[in-house]
């Protein structure tokens, strides 16, 4: 069994900051590419950022320069530092991870989601 547990969401004013965390646990050996997606009400889930095991990153144009993705390989944890938040960043944020399981295979998992609301 593998779980991705997210934390750090909440309510923040425009221009503020939040830091999301997502830890992979369970029957895993290691984590490969990890990332963040988000889904706003009435919209499809969209890509936000990803980071490879070696630290290469990629960002959606809408967040580049404001958000920073990072990871701790020893803890199989990925972070998303969100600065200069805007109301349009309001969404449920989901982490994702490709993990190598103790069974030897690689599988893709989603977290349960954490709400981020940017409002005054």
PDB file of C-alpha atoms in Angstrom:
ATOM      1  CA  UNK A   1       0.000   0.000   0.000  1.00  0.00           C
ATOM      2  CA  UNK A   2       1.290   3.470  -0.928  1.00  0.00           C
ATOM      3  CA  UNK A   3      -0.079   6.768   0.310  1.00  0.00           C
ATOM      4  CA  UNK A   4       0.601  10.394  -0.561  1.00  0.00           C
ATOM      5  CA  UNK A   5      -0.340  12.652   2.333  1.00  0.00           C
ATOM      6  CA  UNK A   6      -0.574  16.386   1.694  1.00  0.00           C
ATOM      7  CA  UNK A   7      -0.584  19.271   4.127  1.00  0.00           C
ATOM      8  CA  UNK A   8      -0.233  23.040   4.192  1.00  0.00           C
ATOM      9  CA  UNK A   9      -3.308  24.321   2.424  1.00  0.00           C
ATOM     10  CA  UNK A  10      -5.519  27.062   3.795  1.00  0.00           C
ATOM     11  CA  UNK A  11      -6.855  30.564   3.391  1.00  0.00           C
ATOM     12  CA  UNK A  12      -4.450  33.366   2.484  1.00  0.00           C
ATOM     13  CA  UNK A  13      -4.822  36.952   1.324  1.00  0.00           C
ATOM     14  CA  UNK A  14      -3.746  38.026  -2.174  1.00  0.00           C
ATOM     15  CA  UNK A  15       0.000  38.575  -2.236  1.00  0.00           C
ATOM     16  CA  UNK A  16       0.538  36.108   0.576  1.00  0.00           C
ATOM     17  CA  UNK A  17       2.428  32.819   0.704  1.00  0.00           C
ATOM     18  CA  UNK A  18       1.760  29.191   1.508  1.00  0.00           C
ATOM     19  CA  UNK A  19       3.913  26.075   1.523  1.00  0.00           C
ATOM     20  CA  UNK A  20       2.431  22.722   0.597  1.00  0.00           C
ATOM     21  CA  UNK A  21       4.008  19.406   1.545  1.00  0.00           C
ATOM     22  CA  UNK A  22       3.356  15.887   0.280  1.00  0.00           C
ATOM     23  CA  UNK A  23       4.960  12.787   1.769  1.00  0.00           C
ATOM     24  CA  UNK A  24       4.917   9.374   0.117  1.00  0.00           C
ATOM     25  CA  UNK A  25       4.824   6.446   2.503  1.00  0.00           C
ATOM     26  CA  UNK A  26       4.160   2.743   2.565  1.00  0.00           C
ATOM     27  CA  UNK A  27       5.717  -0.088   0.563  1.00  0.00           C
ATOM     28  CA  UNK A  28       8.074   2.043  -1.496  1.00  0.00           C
ATOM     29  CA  UNK A  29      11.753   1.885  -2.288  1.00  0.00           C
ATOM     30  CA  UNK A  30      12.118   5.328  -3.812  1.00  0.00           C
ATOM     31  CA  UNK A  31      10.222   8.092  -5.536  1.00  0.00           C
ATOM     32  CA  UNK A  32      10.951   9.318  -9.050  1.00  0.00           C
ATOM     33  CA  UNK A  33       9.199  12.299 -10.631  1.00  0.00           C
ATOM     34  CA  UNK A  34       6.942  14.146  -8.202  1.00  0.00           C
ATOM     35  CA  UNK A  35       4.629  17.002  -8.976  1.00  0.00           C
ATOM     36  CA  UNK A  36       1.690  19.222  -8.229  1.00  0.00           C
ATOM     37  CA  UNK A  37      -1.572  19.745 -10.077  1.00  0.00           C
ATOM     38  CA  UNK A  38      -4.609  21.823  -9.215  1.00  0.00           C
ATOM     39  CA  UNK A  39      -8.314  21.880  -9.960  1.00  0.00           C
ATOM     40  CA  UNK A  40     -10.470  24.957  -9.609  1.00  0.00           C
ATOM     41  CA  UNK A  41     -14.284  24.709  -9.329  1.00  0.00           C
ATOM     42  CA  UNK A  42     -15.825  23.929 -12.697  1.00  0.00           C
ATOM     43  CA  UNK A  43     -12.456  23.439 -14.369  1.00  0.00           C
ATOM     44  CA  UNK A  44     -10.303  20.481 -15.323  1.00  0.00           C
ATOM     45  CA  UNK A  45      -7.267  19.481 -13.306  1.00  0.00           C
ATOM     46  CA  UNK A  46      -4.183  21.296 -14.603  1.00  0.00           C
ATOM     47  CA  UNK A  47      -0.445  20.901 -14.286  1.00  0.00           C
ATOM     48  CA  UNK A  48       1.379  23.220 -11.876  1.00  0.00           C
ATOM     49  CA  UNK A  49       4.951  21.948 -11.430  1.00  0.00           C
ATOM     50  CA  UNK A  50       7.098  18.846 -11.380  1.00  0.00           C
ATOM     51  CA  UNK A  51      10.544  17.818 -10.190  1.00  0.00           C
ATOM     52  CA  UNK A  52      12.621  14.808 -11.139  1.00  0.00           C
ATOM     53  CA  UNK A  53      14.633  12.776  -8.680  1.00  0.00           C
ATOM     54  CA  UNK A  54      17.774  14.591  -9.835  1.00  0.00           C
ATOM     55  CA  UNK A  55      16.195  17.996  -9.276  1.00  0.00           C
ATOM     56  CA  UNK A  56      15.173  19.115 -12.747  1.00  0.00           C
ATOM     57  CA  UNK A  57      12.024  21.219 -12.610  1.00  0.00           C
ATOM     58  CA  UNK A  58       9.245  22.384 -14.887  1.00  0.00           C
ATOM     59  CA  UNK A  59       6.473  24.896 -14.222  1.00  0.00           C
ATOM     60  CA  UNK A  60       3.233  26.005 -15.759  1.00  0.00           C
ATOM     61  CA  UNK A  61       3.525  29.468 -17.267  1.00  0.00           C
ATOM     62  CA  UNK A  62       0.875  30.759 -14.869  1.00  0.00           C
ATOM     63  CA  UNK A  63       3.020  30.048 -11.793  1.00  0.00           C
ATOM     64  CA  UNK A  64       6.598  30.360 -13.071  1.00  0.00           C
ATOM     65  CA  UNK A  65       8.508  32.897 -11.010  1.00  0.00           C
ATOM     66  CA  UNK A  66       6.020  32.746  -8.113  1.00  0.00           C
ATOM     67  CA  UNK A  67       6.010  29.056  -7.153  1.00  0.00           C
ATOM     68  CA  UNK A  68       9.012  26.871  -6.326  1.00  0.00           C
ATOM     69  CA  UNK A  69       8.962  23.086  -6.227  1.00  0.00           C
ATOM     70  CA  UNK A  70      11.540  21.162  -4.206  1.00  0.00           C
ATOM     71  CA  UNK A  71      11.958  17.718  -2.710  1.00  0.00           C
ATOM     72  CA  UNK A  72      13.667  15.631  -0.062  1.00  0.00           C
ATOM     73  CA  UNK A  73      14.592  12.278  -1.575  1.00  0.00           C
ATOM     74  CA  UNK A  74      15.461  10.714   1.765  1.00  0.00           C
ATOM     75  CA  UNK A  75      11.953  11.489   3.034  1.00  0.00           C
ATOM     76  CA  UNK A  76      10.157  10.930  -0.306  1.00  0.00           C
ATOM     77  CA  UNK A  77       8.584  14.333   0.181  1.00  0.00           C
ATOM     78  CA  UNK A  78       7.805  17.101  -2.296  1.00  0.00           C
ATOM     79  CA  UNK A  79       7.126  20.740  -1.442  1.00  0.00           C
ATOM     80  CA  UNK A  80       5.496  23.641  -3.230  1.00  0.00           C
ATOM     81  CA  UNK A  81       6.380  27.122  -2.024  1.00  0.00           C
ATOM     82  CA  UNK A  82       3.734  29.508  -3.326  1.00  0.00           C
ATOM     83  CA  UNK A  83       4.454  33.242  -3.190  1.00  0.00           C
ATOM     84  CA  UNK A  84       2.601  36.276  -4.514  1.00  0.00           C
ATOM     85  CA  UNK A  85      -0.623  34.317  -4.492  1.00  0.00           C
ATOM     86  CA  UNK A  86      -3.524  35.516  -6.608  1.00  0.00           C
ATOM     87  CA  UNK A  87      -7.259  34.799  -6.346  1.00  0.00           C
ATOM     88  CA  UNK A  88      -6.975  32.742  -9.528  1.00  0.00           C
ATOM     89  CA  UNK A  89      -4.632  30.357  -7.695  1.00  0.00           C
ATOM     90  CA  UNK A  90      -7.613  29.208  -5.642  1.00  0.00           C
ATOM     91  CA  UNK A  91      -8.055  25.478  -6.198  1.00  0.00           C
ATOM     92  CA  UNK A  92      -7.654  22.047  -4.717  1.00  0.00           C
ATOM     93  CA  UNK A  93      -3.983  21.153  -5.065  1.00  0.00           C
ATOM     94  CA  UNK A  94      -3.033  17.524  -5.673  1.00  0.00           C
ATOM     95  CA  UNK A  95       0.431  16.051  -5.442  1.00  0.00           C
ATOM     96  CA  UNK A  96       1.523  13.225  -7.696  1.00  0.00           C
ATOM     97  CA  UNK A  97       4.390  10.787  -7.576  1.00  0.00           C
ATOM     98  CA  UNK A  98       5.883   7.941  -9.525  1.00  0.00           C
ATOM     99  CA  UNK A  99       7.189   5.545  -6.926  1.00  0.00           C
ATOM    100  CA  UNK A 100       9.160   2.339  -7.097  1.00  0.00           C
ATOM    101  CA  UNK A 101       7.331  -0.142  -4.908  1.00  0.00           C
ATOM    102  CA  UNK A 102       8.896  -2.924  -2.862  1.00  0.00           C
ATOM    103  CA  UNK A 103       7.401  -5.295  -5.429  1.00  0.00           C
ATOM    104  CA  UNK A 104       9.871  -3.813  -7.921  1.00  0.00           C
ATOM    105  CA  UNK A 105       7.419  -2.039 -10.207  1.00  0.00           C
ATOM    106  CA  UNK A 106       6.859   1.671 -10.712  1.00  0.00           C
ATOM    107  CA  UNK A 107       3.383   3.096 -10.161  1.00  0.00           C
ATOM    108  CA  UNK A 108       1.779   6.555 -10.366  1.00  0.00           C
ATOM    109  CA  UNK A 109      -0.169   7.870  -7.386  1.00  0.00           C
ATOM    110  CA  UNK A 110      -2.263  10.931  -6.527  1.00  0.00           C
ATOM    111  CA  UNK A 111      -2.625  12.596  -3.163  1.00  0.00           C
ATOM    112  CA  UNK A 112      -6.038  13.293  -1.659  1.00  0.00           C
ATOM    113  CA  UNK A 113      -5.874  17.035  -2.355  1.00  0.00           C
ATOM    114  CA  UNK A 114      -5.588  20.111  -0.171  1.00  0.00           C
ATOM    115  CA  UNK A 115      -7.643  23.285  -0.534  1.00  0.00           C
ATOM    116  CA  UNK A 116      -5.908  26.600  -1.214  1.00  0.00           C
ATOM    117  CA  UNK A 117      -8.095  29.687  -1.104  1.00  0.00           C
ATOM    118  CA  UNK A 118      -6.750  33.132  -1.961  1.00  0.00           C
ATOM    119  CA  UNK A 119      -9.169  35.808  -0.885  1.00  0.00           C
ATOM    120  CA  UNK A 120      -9.308  39.072   1.008  1.00  0.00           C
TER     121      UNK A 120
END
